[in-house]
Amino acid sequence: MQTSDFLVIGSGVAGLSFALRAAEHGSVTVLSKCNFLESSSAKAQGGIAAVMDADDSFEEHVADTLDAGAGLCDEAVVRQIIQEAPACIKELLNWGVDFDMEEDGQFCLGREGGHGKRRILHAKDTTGLEMSRKLLAAAHAHPNIALLEHRVAIDLITSAKLGSVTQDRVLGAYVLNSLTGDVDIFRSDRVMMATGGTGRVYMYTTNPTTATGDGIVMAWRAGASISNMEFVQFHPTTFFNPQAKNSEGLTFLISEAVRGEGGVLRGPDGEEFMQKYDPRKSLAPRDIVARAINSEMLRTGHPCMYLDITHKPEGFMAERFPCIYETCLNYGIDVEHQMIPIVPSAHYQCGGVQTDVNGQSSLRGLFVAGESGCTGLHGANRLASNSLLECVVVSKRALSLMLCNLPLTRELEDFPIPEWVQGEKAERDDLAILYHCWDEVRRTMTDYVSIVRTHHRLQRAASRLRNISREINEYYWGYRVTPDIIDLRNITLTASLIVDCASRRSESRGLHYTLDAPDKLNQARASIMRNI
Ligand code: FAD
Ligand code: SIN
């Protein structure tokens, strides 16, 4: 058993930025499911949105965020997060993050879809890697932070589950050491859940292997409310690689910042098509662009559309987007002279554990920041580059509230917690079948719960997921727990929560589009679910 003042599950930007601040007040343990840099944070390309230019204003950033969110953002939350951005950028600079600068010493600001102004701070096209590396180095150097890789949180431990009659609260987590196979108890009265998104429930995604919705479903199983899971954002421009043997080859992102610098979407005949869908053309918000590409692919029968940036001067792409330039060259496309073949892929989960702007969930002691939380910032569709911003602002506010409401006494230290009970069945000989279940979940979500949905498709998905879930509970969960079994259990529940939320929405809004009801209803409402 290990005890710390703060337990952080996740080593992305949300988890690490929280850990660095919390370490000034007590001991912090940070758990990471794989290695520390296997995260969406480390893959982030475009940058972090913040109002840093005299020509821009908080009001304009708020208006763009609300517009993208399609009537479902919490305006007060949007305002708070956007206004606190500059202070958090200063903190990032203090932790050593290097953003690109202009020669006159001002930030070099990029533009992305849905933003009326240039307001994206970036480090070339590997902003997330720069942020993650610098935060990780600062965390390694901090004497109050213990960083542990290859630790997979399985479930939260709560007082109610242990028969307490007082207010339910979180006590820590059961955690698998995937190198040894042991399950340990990590105790803490203050848990920061920062496990990232859910992209891996789909076959084609920009997300890393860790994005299996773990934090969301752990919180759900512990009794916390979740909301808005139907709003899965598909990024319009992922590299299309017809030679790819599996989904791994199809996941490379072509940053929206390329369109921000003038990249234009074209059909196979070289003609622009976005003017048919939105006056902002290639820089319309992502839900609109992804649906337009999907619709053009269906109309033309072509397996992809194209992003054209060939009009830029020679050398521009290699200088501004070196990672994209090199990666495309490796795939055989010289972006300075050829159009880039692209398709939409699952990219971002706008829903998650329902929290306030301080990341506080409905379960005492459980805070959530980053992609696994749902504060109300993104509504029905996230504005580009607002995610890294949410990670750093919400994790900061969460610590302030924890310090006020959960004094650093270890009042629950004596609460007895039973050891994890391993399943009694011995070694499995059926790994292949387990992978078939995983594939079935991902194929079901890709076929039935993608960019365009119908009630009938959602029903079919729900029925398939119910069967897989029954199989997991009756069969796999009786074996010694392994990372594969944990992932399968979590993606199946994550997928079911997405389908359940989607089935409750009898309209089309933002990222949820159903052919059965293609318009918005007049009254905007979040889809909130409680596991009771
Ligand atoms: P992550 O960074 O995903 O970190 C999750 C952490 O949780 C990982 O360390 C993982 O190991 C750990 N974890 C998960 N499950 C468990 C478990 N069971 N036990 C222990 N640990 C666990 N957003 C922007 O704002 N700007 C961008 O330019 C941008 N570009 C993007 C590009 C790509 C390719 C992708 C995929 C996303 C991009 N996004 C961008 C979105 C943004 O990067 C993510 O939403 C954000 O980084 C999420 O941060 P996080 O800390 O919540 O989660
Ligand atoms: C991108 O660079 O296109 C990703 C930005 C984001 O997801 O916010």
Coordinates of C-alpha atoms and ligand atoms in Angstrom, one line a residue:
M1 CA 0.0 0.0 0.0
Q2 CA 1.3 3.5 -0.9
T3 CA -0.1 6.7 0.6
S4 CA 0.2 10.3 -0.7
D5 CA -1.5 13.6 -0.1
F6 CA -2.5 13.7 -3.8
L7 CA -2.9 10.8 -6.2
V8 CA -2.8 11.8 -9.9
I9 CA -3.9 9.3 -12.5
G10 CA -2.4 10.3 -15.8
S11 CA 0.8 12.0 -17.0
G12 CA -0.6 14.2 -19.7
V13 CA -0.7 18.0 -19.5
A14 CA -3.7 18.0 -17.1
G15 CA -2.1 15.5 -14.7
L16 CA 1.5 16.9 -14.8
S17 CA 0.4 20.6 -14.5
F18 CA -1.7 19.6 -11.5
A19 CA 1.1 17.6 -9.9
L20 CA 3.6 20.4 -10.2
R21 CA 1.4 22.8 -8.4
A22 CA 0.2 20.3 -5.8
A23 CA 3.7 19.3 -5.0
E24 CA 4.2 22.8 -3.4
H25 CA 1.7 21.6 -0.7
G26 CA 2.2 17.9 -0.1
S27 CA 3.3 14.6 -1.5
V28 CA 2.2 13.6 -5.0
T29 CA 2.1 10.3 -6.8
V30 CA 1.6 10.4 -10.6
L31 CA 0.6 7.1 -12.3
S32 CA 0.9 6.5 -16.0
K33 CA -0.6 3.5 -17.8
C34 CA 2.3 3.2 -20.4
N35 CA 5.4 5.3 -20.6
F36 CA 5.0 9.0 -19.6
L37 CA 4.8 10.4 -23.1
E38 CA 2.2 8.0 -24.5
S39 CA -0.6 10.5 -24.2
S40 CA -2.7 12.8 -26.4
S41 CA -0.9 15.7 -24.8
A42 CA 2.4 14.6 -26.3
K43 CA 0.8 14.3 -29.8
A44 CA -0.8 17.7 -29.8
Q45 CA 0.3 19.7 -32.9
G46 CA -1.6 23.0 -33.4
G47 CA -1.1 24.6 -30.0
I48 CA -2.8 26.2 -27.1
A49 CA -5.4 28.9 -27.5
A50 CA -5.1 32.1 -25.4
V51 CA -5.7 35.8 -25.9
M52 CA -2.2 37.2 -26.0
D53 CA -2.4 40.0 -28.6
A54 CA -3.7 43.5 -28.1
D55 CA -5.7 43.1 -31.3
D56 CA -7.6 40.2 -29.8
S57 CA -10.0 40.1 -26.8
F58 CA -11.5 37.7 -24.3
E59 CA -14.9 38.5 -25.7
E60 CA -13.9 37.3 -29.2
H61 CA -12.4 34.1 -27.9
V62 CA -15.6 33.5 -25.8
A63 CA -17.8 34.2 -28.8
D64 CA -15.8 31.7 -31.0
T65 CA -16.0 29.0 -28.3
L66 CA -19.7 29.5 -27.8
D67 CA -20.3 29.4 -31.6
A68 CA -18.4 26.2 -32.0
G69 CA -20.2 24.7 -29.0
A70 CA -23.6 24.9 -30.7
G71 CA -25.6 26.2 -27.8
L72 CA -24.4 23.7 -25.2
C73 CA -21.4 25.5 -23.6
D74 CA -21.7 26.8 -20.1
E75 CA -21.0 30.5 -20.8
A76 CA -19.8 31.3 -17.3
V77 CA -17.3 28.4 -17.5
V78 CA -16.1 29.5 -21.0
R79 CA -15.5 33.0 -19.7
Q80 CA -13.6 31.9 -16.6
I81 CA -11.3 29.5 -18.5
I82 CA -10.6 32.0 -21.2
Q83 CA -9.8 34.8 -18.8
E84 CA -7.4 32.7 -16.8
A85 CA -5.5 31.6 -19.9
P86 CA -2.7 34.3 -19.8
A87 CA -1.8 33.5 -16.2
C88 CA -1.5 29.8 -17.1
I89 CA 0.6 30.6 -20.1
K90 CA 3.0 32.5 -17.8
E91 CA 3.2 29.3 -15.6
L92 CA 4.0 27.2 -18.6
L93 CA 6.8 29.6 -19.5
N94 CA 8.1 29.3 -15.9
W95 CA 8.2 25.5 -16.2
G96 CA 10.4 26.0 -19.3
V97 CA 8.0 25.6 -22.2
D98 CA 9.3 27.3 -25.3
F99 CA 6.6 28.7 -27.6
D100 CA 7.6 30.1 -31.1
M101 CA 8.3 33.8 -30.9
E102 CA 8.4 36.6 -33.5
E103 CA 11.6 38.5 -34.0
D104 CA 10.0 41.5 -32.1
G105 CA 9.7 39.3 -29.0
Q106 CA 5.9 38.8 -29.4
F107 CA 4.4 35.3 -29.5
C108 CA 4.1 33.9 -32.9
L109 CA 0.3 33.2 -33.1
G110 CA -1.3 30.6 -35.4
R111 CA -4.9 30.3 -36.6
E112 CA -7.2 27.3 -36.7
G113 CA -10.8 26.5 -37.7
G114 CA -13.6 28.5 -35.9
H115 CA -11.1 31.1 -34.5
G116 CA -11.8 34.6 -35.8
K117 CA -8.3 35.7 -34.8
R118 CA -4.7 34.4 -34.6
R119 CA -4.5 33.2 -31.0
I120 CA -2.7 29.8 -31.0
L121 CA 0.6 29.6 -29.2
H122 CA 2.7 26.8 -30.6
A123 CA 6.1 25.2 -30.8
K124 CA 6.3 24.5 -34.6
D125 CA 3.9 21.5 -35.1
T126 CA 4.9 19.5 -32.0
T127 CA 3.5 21.8 -29.3
G128 CA 2.3 19.0 -27.1
L129 CA 5.6 17.2 -27.1
E130 CA 7.4 20.4 -26.1
M131 CA 4.9 21.0 -23.2
S132 CA 4.9 17.4 -22.1
R133 CA 8.7 17.1 -22.0
K134 CA 9.2 20.3 -20.1
L135 CA 6.4 19.5 -17.5
L136 CA 7.8 16.0 -17.1
A137 CA 11.4 17.3 -16.6
A138 CA 10.1 19.7 -13.9
A139 CA 8.1 16.9 -12.3
H140 CA 11.2 14.6 -12.2
A141 CA 13.2 17.4 -10.6
H142 CA 10.6 18.0 -7.8
P143 CA 11.4 16.2 -4.6
N144 CA 7.7 15.8 -3.6
I145 CA 6.6 14.0 -6.8
A146 CA 6.8 10.3 -7.3
L147 CA 6.4 9.4 -11.0
L148 CA 5.4 5.8 -11.8
E149 CA 5.1 4.4 -15.3
H150 CA 3.3 1.2 -16.4
R151 CA 0.8 1.5 -13.6
V152 CA -2.8 0.9 -14.8
A153 CA -5.5 2.2 -12.4
I154 CA -8.2 -0.5 -12.4
D155 CA -10.9 1.0 -10.2
L156 CA -11.4 3.8 -7.6
I157 CA -11.9 2.8 -4.0
T158 CA -14.7 4.6 -2.3
S159 CA -16.1 4.5 1.3
A160 CA -19.6 3.6 0.2
K161 CA -18.4 0.5 -1.7
L162 CA -16.8 -0.5 1.6
G163 CA -20.0 -0.2 3.5
S164 CA -19.5 3.3 5.1
V165 CA -22.7 5.0 6.0
T166 CA -21.2 8.5 6.0
Q167 CA -20.9 10.6 2.9
D168 CA -19.4 8.7 0.0
R169 CA -15.9 9.7 -0.8
V170 CA -12.9 8.5 -2.7
L171 CA -10.1 6.8 -0.8
G172 CA -7.7 5.9 -3.6
A173 CA -7.4 3.3 -6.3
Y174 CA -6.5 -0.3 -7.1
V175 CA -3.6 -0.2 -9.5
L176 CA -2.0 -2.9 -11.7
N177 CA 1.7 -2.9 -12.1
S178 CA 1.8 -4.1 -15.6
L179 CA 5.5 -5.1 -15.3
T180 CA 5.0 -7.5 -12.4
G181 CA 1.3 -8.3 -12.6
D182 CA 0.7 -7.2 -8.9
V183 CA -2.3 -5.1 -7.9
D184 CA -1.4 -2.5 -5.3
I185 CA -3.5 -0.1 -3.3
F186 CA -2.7 3.6 -3.8
R187 CA -4.3 5.6 -0.9
S188 CA -5.2 9.2 -1.1
D189 CA -8.1 11.4 0.0
R190 CA -7.6 13.6 -3.0
V191 CA -7.6 12.0 -6.4
M192 CA -7.0 13.9 -9.7
M193 CA -8.3 11.9 -12.6
A194 CA -6.5 13.0 -15.8
T195 CA -6.7 9.9 -18.0
G196 CA -7.5 11.6 -21.3
G197 CA -9.9 10.7 -24.0
T198 CA -11.8 7.8 -25.7
G199 CA -10.6 7.7 -29.3
R200 CA -9.5 4.1 -29.1
V201 CA -13.1 2.9 -29.2
Y202 CA -13.0 3.7 -32.9
M203 CA -11.0 1.9 -35.6
Y204 CA -9.4 5.1 -37.0
T205 CA -8.3 7.7 -34.5
T206 CA -5.6 10.2 -33.9
N207 CA -5.4 9.2 -30.3
P208 CA -2.6 7.2 -28.5
T209 CA -3.1 3.6 -27.2
T210 CA -4.0 5.0 -23.7
A211 CA -7.2 6.7 -24.9
T212 CA -9.6 4.0 -23.7
G213 CA -11.9 6.1 -21.5
D214 CA -10.5 4.6 -18.3
G215 CA -11.0 7.6 -16.0
I216 CA -14.5 8.2 -17.2
V217 CA -15.6 4.6 -16.6
M218 CA -13.8 4.3 -13.3
A219 CA -15.6 7.4 -12.1
W220 CA -18.9 6.0 -13.5
R221 CA -18.4 2.7 -11.7
A222 CA -17.7 4.6 -8.5
G223 CA -21.0 6.5 -8.9
A224 CA -20.0 9.8 -10.4
S225 CA -22.2 11.5 -13.0
I226 CA -21.0 11.7 -16.6
S227 CA -22.3 13.9 -19.4
N228 CA -22.3 14.7 -23.2
M229 CA -20.5 11.5 -24.3
E230 CA -22.3 11.6 -27.6
F231 CA -20.1 14.5 -28.7
V232 CA -17.2 12.7 -30.2
Q233 CA -15.1 15.1 -32.3
F234 CA -13.8 13.7 -35.6
H235 CA -10.8 15.6 -36.8
P236 CA -11.3 16.5 -40.5
T237 CA -7.8 15.9 -41.7
T238 CA -6.0 12.7 -40.8
F239 CA -3.5 11.4 -43.4
F240 CA -5.1 8.8 -45.7
N241 CA -2.7 5.9 -46.3
P242 CA -4.3 3.3 -48.6
Q243 CA -1.2 1.0 -48.0
A244 CA -1.9 0.9 -44.3
K245 CA -2.3 -2.7 -43.2
N246 CA -4.2 -1.7 -40.1
S247 CA -5.6 1.3 -38.3
E248 CA -2.2 2.2 -36.8
G249 CA -1.0 3.4 -40.2
L250 CA -4.0 5.7 -40.6
T251 CA -3.6 7.9 -37.5
F252 CA -1.3 10.7 -38.4
L253 CA -2.8 14.1 -37.9
I254 CA -2.4 16.9 -40.4
S255 CA -2.9 19.9 -38.1
E256 CA -5.7 22.3 -38.5
A257 CA -3.1 25.0 -38.4
V258 CA -2.2 24.0 -42.0
R259 CA -5.6 25.2 -43.0
G260 CA -5.0 28.2 -40.7
E261 CA -2.0 29.0 -42.9
G262 CA -4.0 28.9 -46.1
G263 CA -4.5 25.1 -46.8
V264 CA -7.6 24.5 -48.9
L265 CA -9.8 21.4 -49.0
R266 CA -10.3 20.0 -52.5
G267 CA -12.1 17.0 -54.1
P268 CA -10.3 14.4 -56.3
D269 CA -11.0 16.7 -59.3
G270 CA -9.0 19.5 -57.6
E271 CA -12.1 21.6 -57.1
E272 CA -12.8 23.3 -53.7
F273 CA -16.1 22.1 -52.1
M274 CA -16.3 23.8 -48.7
Q275 CA -18.2 26.8 -50.0
K276 CA -21.2 24.5 -50.5
Y277 CA -21.3 23.9 -46.7
D278 CA -20.2 27.0 -44.8
P279 CA -19.1 30.6 -45.7
R280 CA -16.0 30.1 -43.6
K281 CA -15.0 27.3 -46.1
S282 CA -12.0 25.3 -45.0
L283 CA -11.8 27.2 -41.7
A284 CA -15.3 26.4 -40.5
P285 CA -15.6 24.5 -37.1
R286 CA -14.6 20.9 -37.2
D287 CA -18.1 19.3 -37.0
I288 CA -19.1 21.1 -40.2
V289 CA -15.8 20.3 -42.0
A290 CA -15.8 16.6 -41.0
R291 CA -19.4 16.2 -42.1
A292 CA -18.7 18.0 -45.4
I293 CA -15.7 15.7 -46.1
N294 CA -17.8 12.6 -45.2
S295 CA -20.6 13.8 -47.5
E296 CA -18.2 14.5 -50.4
M297 CA -16.6 11.0 -50.0
L298 CA -20.1 9.5 -50.2
R299 CA -21.1 11.7 -53.1
T300 CA -18.0 11.0 -55.2
G301 CA -17.3 7.4 -54.0
H302 CA -13.7 8.5 -53.5
P303 CA -11.9 7.0 -50.5
C304 CA -10.5 10.4 -49.3
M305 CA -10.5 14.2 -50.0
Y306 CA -7.4 16.4 -50.3
L307 CA -5.7 19.2 -48.5
D308 CA -3.8 21.6 -50.8
I309 CA -1.0 23.8 -49.4
T310 CA 1.1 23.7 -52.6
H311 CA 0.6 27.5 -53.2
K312 CA 2.9 28.4 -50.3
P313 CA 6.5 29.4 -51.1
E314 CA 9.1 26.6 -51.3
G315 CA 10.4 25.8 -47.8
F316 CA 7.4 27.2 -45.9
M317 CA 6.1 23.8 -44.9
A318 CA 9.4 22.4 -43.9
E319 CA 10.1 25.4 -41.7
R320 CA 6.6 25.9 -40.1
F321 CA 5.4 22.2 -39.9
P322 CA 8.6 20.1 -39.9
C323 CA 7.0 17.0 -38.4
I324 CA 4.1 17.0 -40.8
Y325 CA 6.4 17.7 -43.7
E326 CA 8.8 14.8 -42.8
T327 CA 6.1 12.3 -42.0
C328 CA 4.2 13.0 -45.3
L329 CA 7.5 12.6 -47.2
N330 CA 8.0 9.2 -45.5
Y331 CA 4.5 8.3 -46.7
G332 CA 5.5 9.4 -50.2
I333 CA 3.8 12.8 -50.4
D334 CA 5.8 16.0 -50.9
V335 CA 3.3 18.5 -49.5
E336 CA 5.1 21.4 -51.2
H337 CA 4.1 19.9 -54.6
Q338 CA 1.4 17.4 -54.0
M339 CA -2.1 17.6 -52.4
I340 CA -2.3 15.6 -49.1
P341 CA -4.9 12.8 -49.1
I342 CA -7.0 13.1 -45.9
V343 CA -10.0 11.5 -44.1
P344 CA -11.7 12.3 -40.8
S345 CA -10.8 10.3 -37.7
A346 CA -12.0 10.1 -34.1
H347 CA -10.0 12.8 -32.2
Y348 CA -11.6 14.2 -29.1
Q349 CA -14.2 13.4 -26.5
C350 CA -16.1 16.5 -25.5
G351 CA -18.1 14.7 -22.8
G352 CA -16.8 12.9 -19.7
V353 CA -17.1 13.0 -16.0
Q354 CA -19.4 15.9 -15.1
T355 CA -17.5 18.6 -13.2
D356 CA -17.7 22.2 -12.3
V357 CA -15.1 24.7 -13.6
N358 CA -12.9 23.5 -10.7
G359 CA -12.9 19.9 -12.0
Q360 CA -14.9 18.9 -8.9
S361 CA -17.0 15.8 -9.6
S362 CA -20.1 14.6 -7.8
L363 CA -18.0 12.2 -5.7
R364 CA -16.2 13.8 -2.8
G365 CA -12.4 13.9 -3.2
L366 CA -12.6 13.1 -6.9
F367 CA -11.5 15.8 -9.2
V368 CA -11.1 15.5 -13.0
A369 CA -9.2 17.7 -15.4
G370 CA -8.5 17.5 -19.2
E371 CA -10.2 15.4 -21.7
S372 CA -11.7 12.9 -19.2
G373 CA -13.8 15.7 -17.6
C374 CA -16.7 17.7 -18.9
T375 CA -16.8 21.2 -17.5
G376 CA -19.1 22.8 -20.0
L377 CA -16.3 24.6 -21.9
H378 CA -16.7 22.6 -25.2
G379 CA -20.5 22.1 -25.3
A380 CA -21.5 20.1 -28.4
N381 CA -18.2 20.7 -30.3
R382 CA -14.8 21.8 -29.0
L383 CA -13.0 24.8 -30.6
A384 CA -9.5 23.8 -31.8
S385 CA -6.7 24.3 -29.3
N386 CA -9.1 24.9 -26.4
S387 CA -8.3 21.5 -24.9
L388 CA -4.7 22.1 -23.7
L389 CA -6.0 25.4 -22.3
E390 CA -8.7 23.6 -20.3
C391 CA -6.1 21.1 -19.0
V392 CA -4.0 23.8 -17.5
V393 CA -6.7 26.1 -16.2
V394 CA -9.0 23.4 -14.7
S395 CA -6.1 21.6 -13.0
K396 CA -5.1 24.9 -11.4
R397 CA -8.5 25.7 -10.1
A398 CA -8.9 22.1 -8.9
L399 CA -5.9 22.4 -6.6
S400 CA -7.2 25.7 -5.1
L401 CA -10.6 24.1 -4.3
M402 CA -9.0 21.0 -2.9
L403 CA -6.8 23.0 -0.6
C404 CA -9.9 24.9 0.7
N405 CA -12.3 21.9 1.0
L406 CA -10.1 18.9 1.7
P407 CA -7.6 20.0 4.4
L408 CA -4.3 18.1 4.2
T409 CA -5.0 15.9 7.2
R410 CA -5.1 12.2 6.4
E411 CA -8.4 11.8 8.1
L412 CA -9.2 8.6 6.3
E413 CA -5.9 6.9 6.8
D414 CA -7.3 4.3 9.2
F415 CA -10.3 3.4 7.0
P416 CA -9.7 -0.3 6.3
I417 CA -9.3 -1.1 2.6
P418 CA -9.3 -4.8 1.6
E419 CA -6.6 -6.1 -0.8
W420 CA -7.6 -6.6 -4.4
V421 CA -9.0 -10.1 -5.0
Q422 CA -7.5 -11.7 -8.1
G423 CA -9.8 -13.8 -10.3
E424 CA -9.3 -17.5 -9.5
K425 CA -9.1 -18.8 -13.1
A426 CA -5.5 -19.5 -14.2
E427 CA -3.6 -18.4 -17.4
R428 CA -5.8 -17.7 -20.4
D429 CA -5.3 -19.5 -23.6
D430 CA -7.7 -17.4 -25.6
L431 CA -5.9 -14.1 -26.3
A432 CA -7.0 -14.1 -29.9
I433 CA -10.7 -14.2 -28.9
L434 CA -10.1 -11.3 -26.5
Y435 CA -8.7 -9.3 -29.5
H436 CA -11.7 -10.2 -31.6
C437 CA -14.0 -8.7 -28.9
W438 CA -11.8 -5.5 -29.0
D439 CA -12.1 -5.4 -32.8
E440 CA -15.8 -5.9 -32.6
V441 CA -16.3 -3.0 -30.3
R442 CA -14.2 -0.7 -32.5
R443 CA -15.9 -1.9 -35.7
T444 CA -19.3 -1.5 -34.2
M445 CA -18.6 2.1 -33.1
T446 CA -17.0 2.9 -36.5
D447 CA -19.9 1.5 -38.5
Y448 CA -22.9 2.6 -36.3
V449 CA -21.8 5.5 -34.1
S450 CA -19.7 7.6 -36.3
I451 CA -20.1 11.1 -38.0
V452 CA -23.6 10.4 -39.2
R453 CA -25.9 8.3 -37.0
T454 CA -29.5 7.0 -37.0
H455 CA -31.7 5.7 -34.2
H456 CA -31.7 2.2 -35.7
R457 CA -27.8 2.1 -36.0
L458 CA -27.5 3.2 -32.3
Q459 CA -29.9 0.4 -31.3
R460 CA -27.9 -2.2 -33.2
A461 CA -24.7 -0.9 -31.6
A462 CA -26.2 -1.0 -28.1
S463 CA -27.3 -4.6 -28.6
R464 CA -23.8 -5.7 -29.8
L465 CA -22.1 -3.9 -26.9
R466 CA -24.5 -5.5 -24.4
N467 CA -23.5 -9.0 -25.6
I468 CA -19.8 -8.2 -25.4
S469 CA -20.2 -6.7 -22.0
R470 CA -22.0 -9.8 -20.8
E471 CA -19.2 -12.0 -22.1
I472 CA -16.6 -9.9 -20.3
N473 CA -18.4 -10.0 -17.0
E474 CA -19.2 -13.7 -17.2
Y475 CA -15.9 -14.8 -18.6
Y476 CA -12.8 -12.6 -18.7
W477 CA -13.3 -10.8 -15.4
G478 CA -12.8 -14.1 -13.6
Y479 CA -9.2 -14.4 -14.7
R480 CA -6.1 -12.7 -13.3
V481 CA -6.4 -9.1 -14.3
T482 CA -4.1 -8.0 -17.2
P483 CA -3.8 -4.7 -19.1
D484 CA -5.7 -6.3 -22.1
I485 CA -8.6 -7.3 -20.0
I486 CA -8.8 -3.9 -18.3
D487 CA -8.7 -2.2 -21.7
L488 CA -11.4 -4.4 -23.1
R489 CA -13.7 -3.9 -20.1
N490 CA -13.1 -0.1 -20.3
I491 CA -13.6 0.4 -24.0
T492 CA -16.8 -1.6 -24.0
L493 CA -18.3 0.4 -21.2
T494 CA -17.0 3.7 -22.7
A495 CA -18.6 2.7 -26.1
S496 CA -21.9 1.9 -24.3
L497 CA -21.9 5.3 -22.5
I498 CA -21.4 7.0 -25.9
V499 CA -24.3 5.1 -27.4
D500 CA -26.5 5.7 -24.3
C501 CA -25.9 9.4 -24.4
A502 CA -26.4 9.5 -28.2
S503 CA -29.7 7.5 -27.9
R504 CA -31.1 10.1 -25.5
R505 CA -30.5 13.0 -27.8
S506 CA -33.5 13.4 -30.2
E507 CA -32.0 16.1 -32.3
S508 CA -28.8 16.9 -34.2
R509 CA -26.5 19.3 -32.5
G510 CA -22.7 20.0 -32.9
L511 CA -21.0 16.7 -33.3
H512 CA -24.1 14.6 -32.8
Y513 CA -25.8 14.3 -36.2
T514 CA -28.7 11.9 -36.8
L515 CA -30.5 11.4 -40.1
D516 CA -33.7 10.8 -38.0
A517 CA -33.7 14.4 -36.7
P518 CA -31.3 16.6 -38.7
D519 CA -32.2 19.9 -36.9
K520 CA -31.6 21.3 -33.5
L521 CA -34.4 21.4 -30.9
N522 CA -35.1 24.8 -29.5
Q523 CA -34.0 23.9 -26.0
A524 CA -30.4 23.0 -25.5
R525 CA -29.8 20.5 -22.7
A526 CA -26.8 18.4 -21.7
S527 CA -27.1 14.7 -21.5
I528 CA -26.3 13.8 -17.9
M529 CA -26.2 10.2 -16.7
R530 CA -25.8 8.9 -13.1
N531 CA -24.9 5.3 -12.3
I532 CA -27.3 4.4 -9.6
Ligands
FAD1 P1 -3.6 12.8 -22.0 O1 -2.6 13.7 -22.5 O2 -4.2 11.8 -23.0 O3 -3.0 11.9 -20.9 C1 -3.7 10.8 -20.3 C2 -2.8 10.1 -19.3 O4 -3.5 9.2 -18.6 C3 -1.7 9.3 -20.0 O5 -0.5 9.5 -19.2 C4 -2.1 7.9 -19.8 O6 -1.1 6.9 -19.7 C5 -2.9 8.0 -18.5 N1 -3.9 6.9 -18.2 C6 -4.9 6.6 -19.0 N2 -5.6 5.6 -18.4 C7 -4.9 5.3 -17.3 C8 -5.1 4.3 -16.3 N3 -6.1 3.4 -16.3 N4 -4.2 4.2 -15.3 C9 -3.1 5.1 -15.2 N5 -2.9 6.0 -16.2 C10 -3.8 6.1 -17.2 N6 -5.6 20.0 -28.2 C11 -5.2 21.3 -28.2 O7 -5.7 22.1 -27.4 N7 -4.3 21.7 -29.2 C12 -3.8 20.8 -30.1 O8 -2.9 21.3 -30.9 C13 -4.1 19.5 -30.0 N8 -3.6 18.6 -31.0 C14 -3.9 17.3 -30.8 C15 -3.3 16.4 -31.7 C16 -3.5 15.0 -31.5 C17 -2.9 14.0 -32.4 C18 -4.4 14.6 -30.5 C19 -4.6 13.1 -30.3 C20 -5.0 15.5 -29.6 C21 -4.8 16.8 -29.8 N9 -5.4 17.8 -29.0 C22 -5.0 19.1 -29.0 C23 -6.2 17.3 -27.8 C24 -5.4 17.4 -26.6 O9 -4.1 17.0 -26.9 C25 -5.9 16.4 -25.5 O10 -7.2 16.6 -25.3 C26 -5.2 16.8 -24.2 O11 -3.8 16.7 -24.4 C27 -5.6 15.8 -23.1 O12 -4.8 15.9 -22.1 P2 -5.0 15.0 -20.8 O13 -3.9 15.3 -19.8 O14 -6.4 15.1 -20.4 O15 -4.9 13.5 -21.3
SIN2 C1 -4.7 20.3 -34.7 O1 -3.5 20.7 -34.6 O2 -5.4 20.3 -35.7 C2 -5.3 19.8 -33.4 C3 -5.8 20.9 -32.7 C4 -6.8 20.4 -31.7 O3 -7.2 19.3 -31.7 O4 -7.1 21.3 -30.9

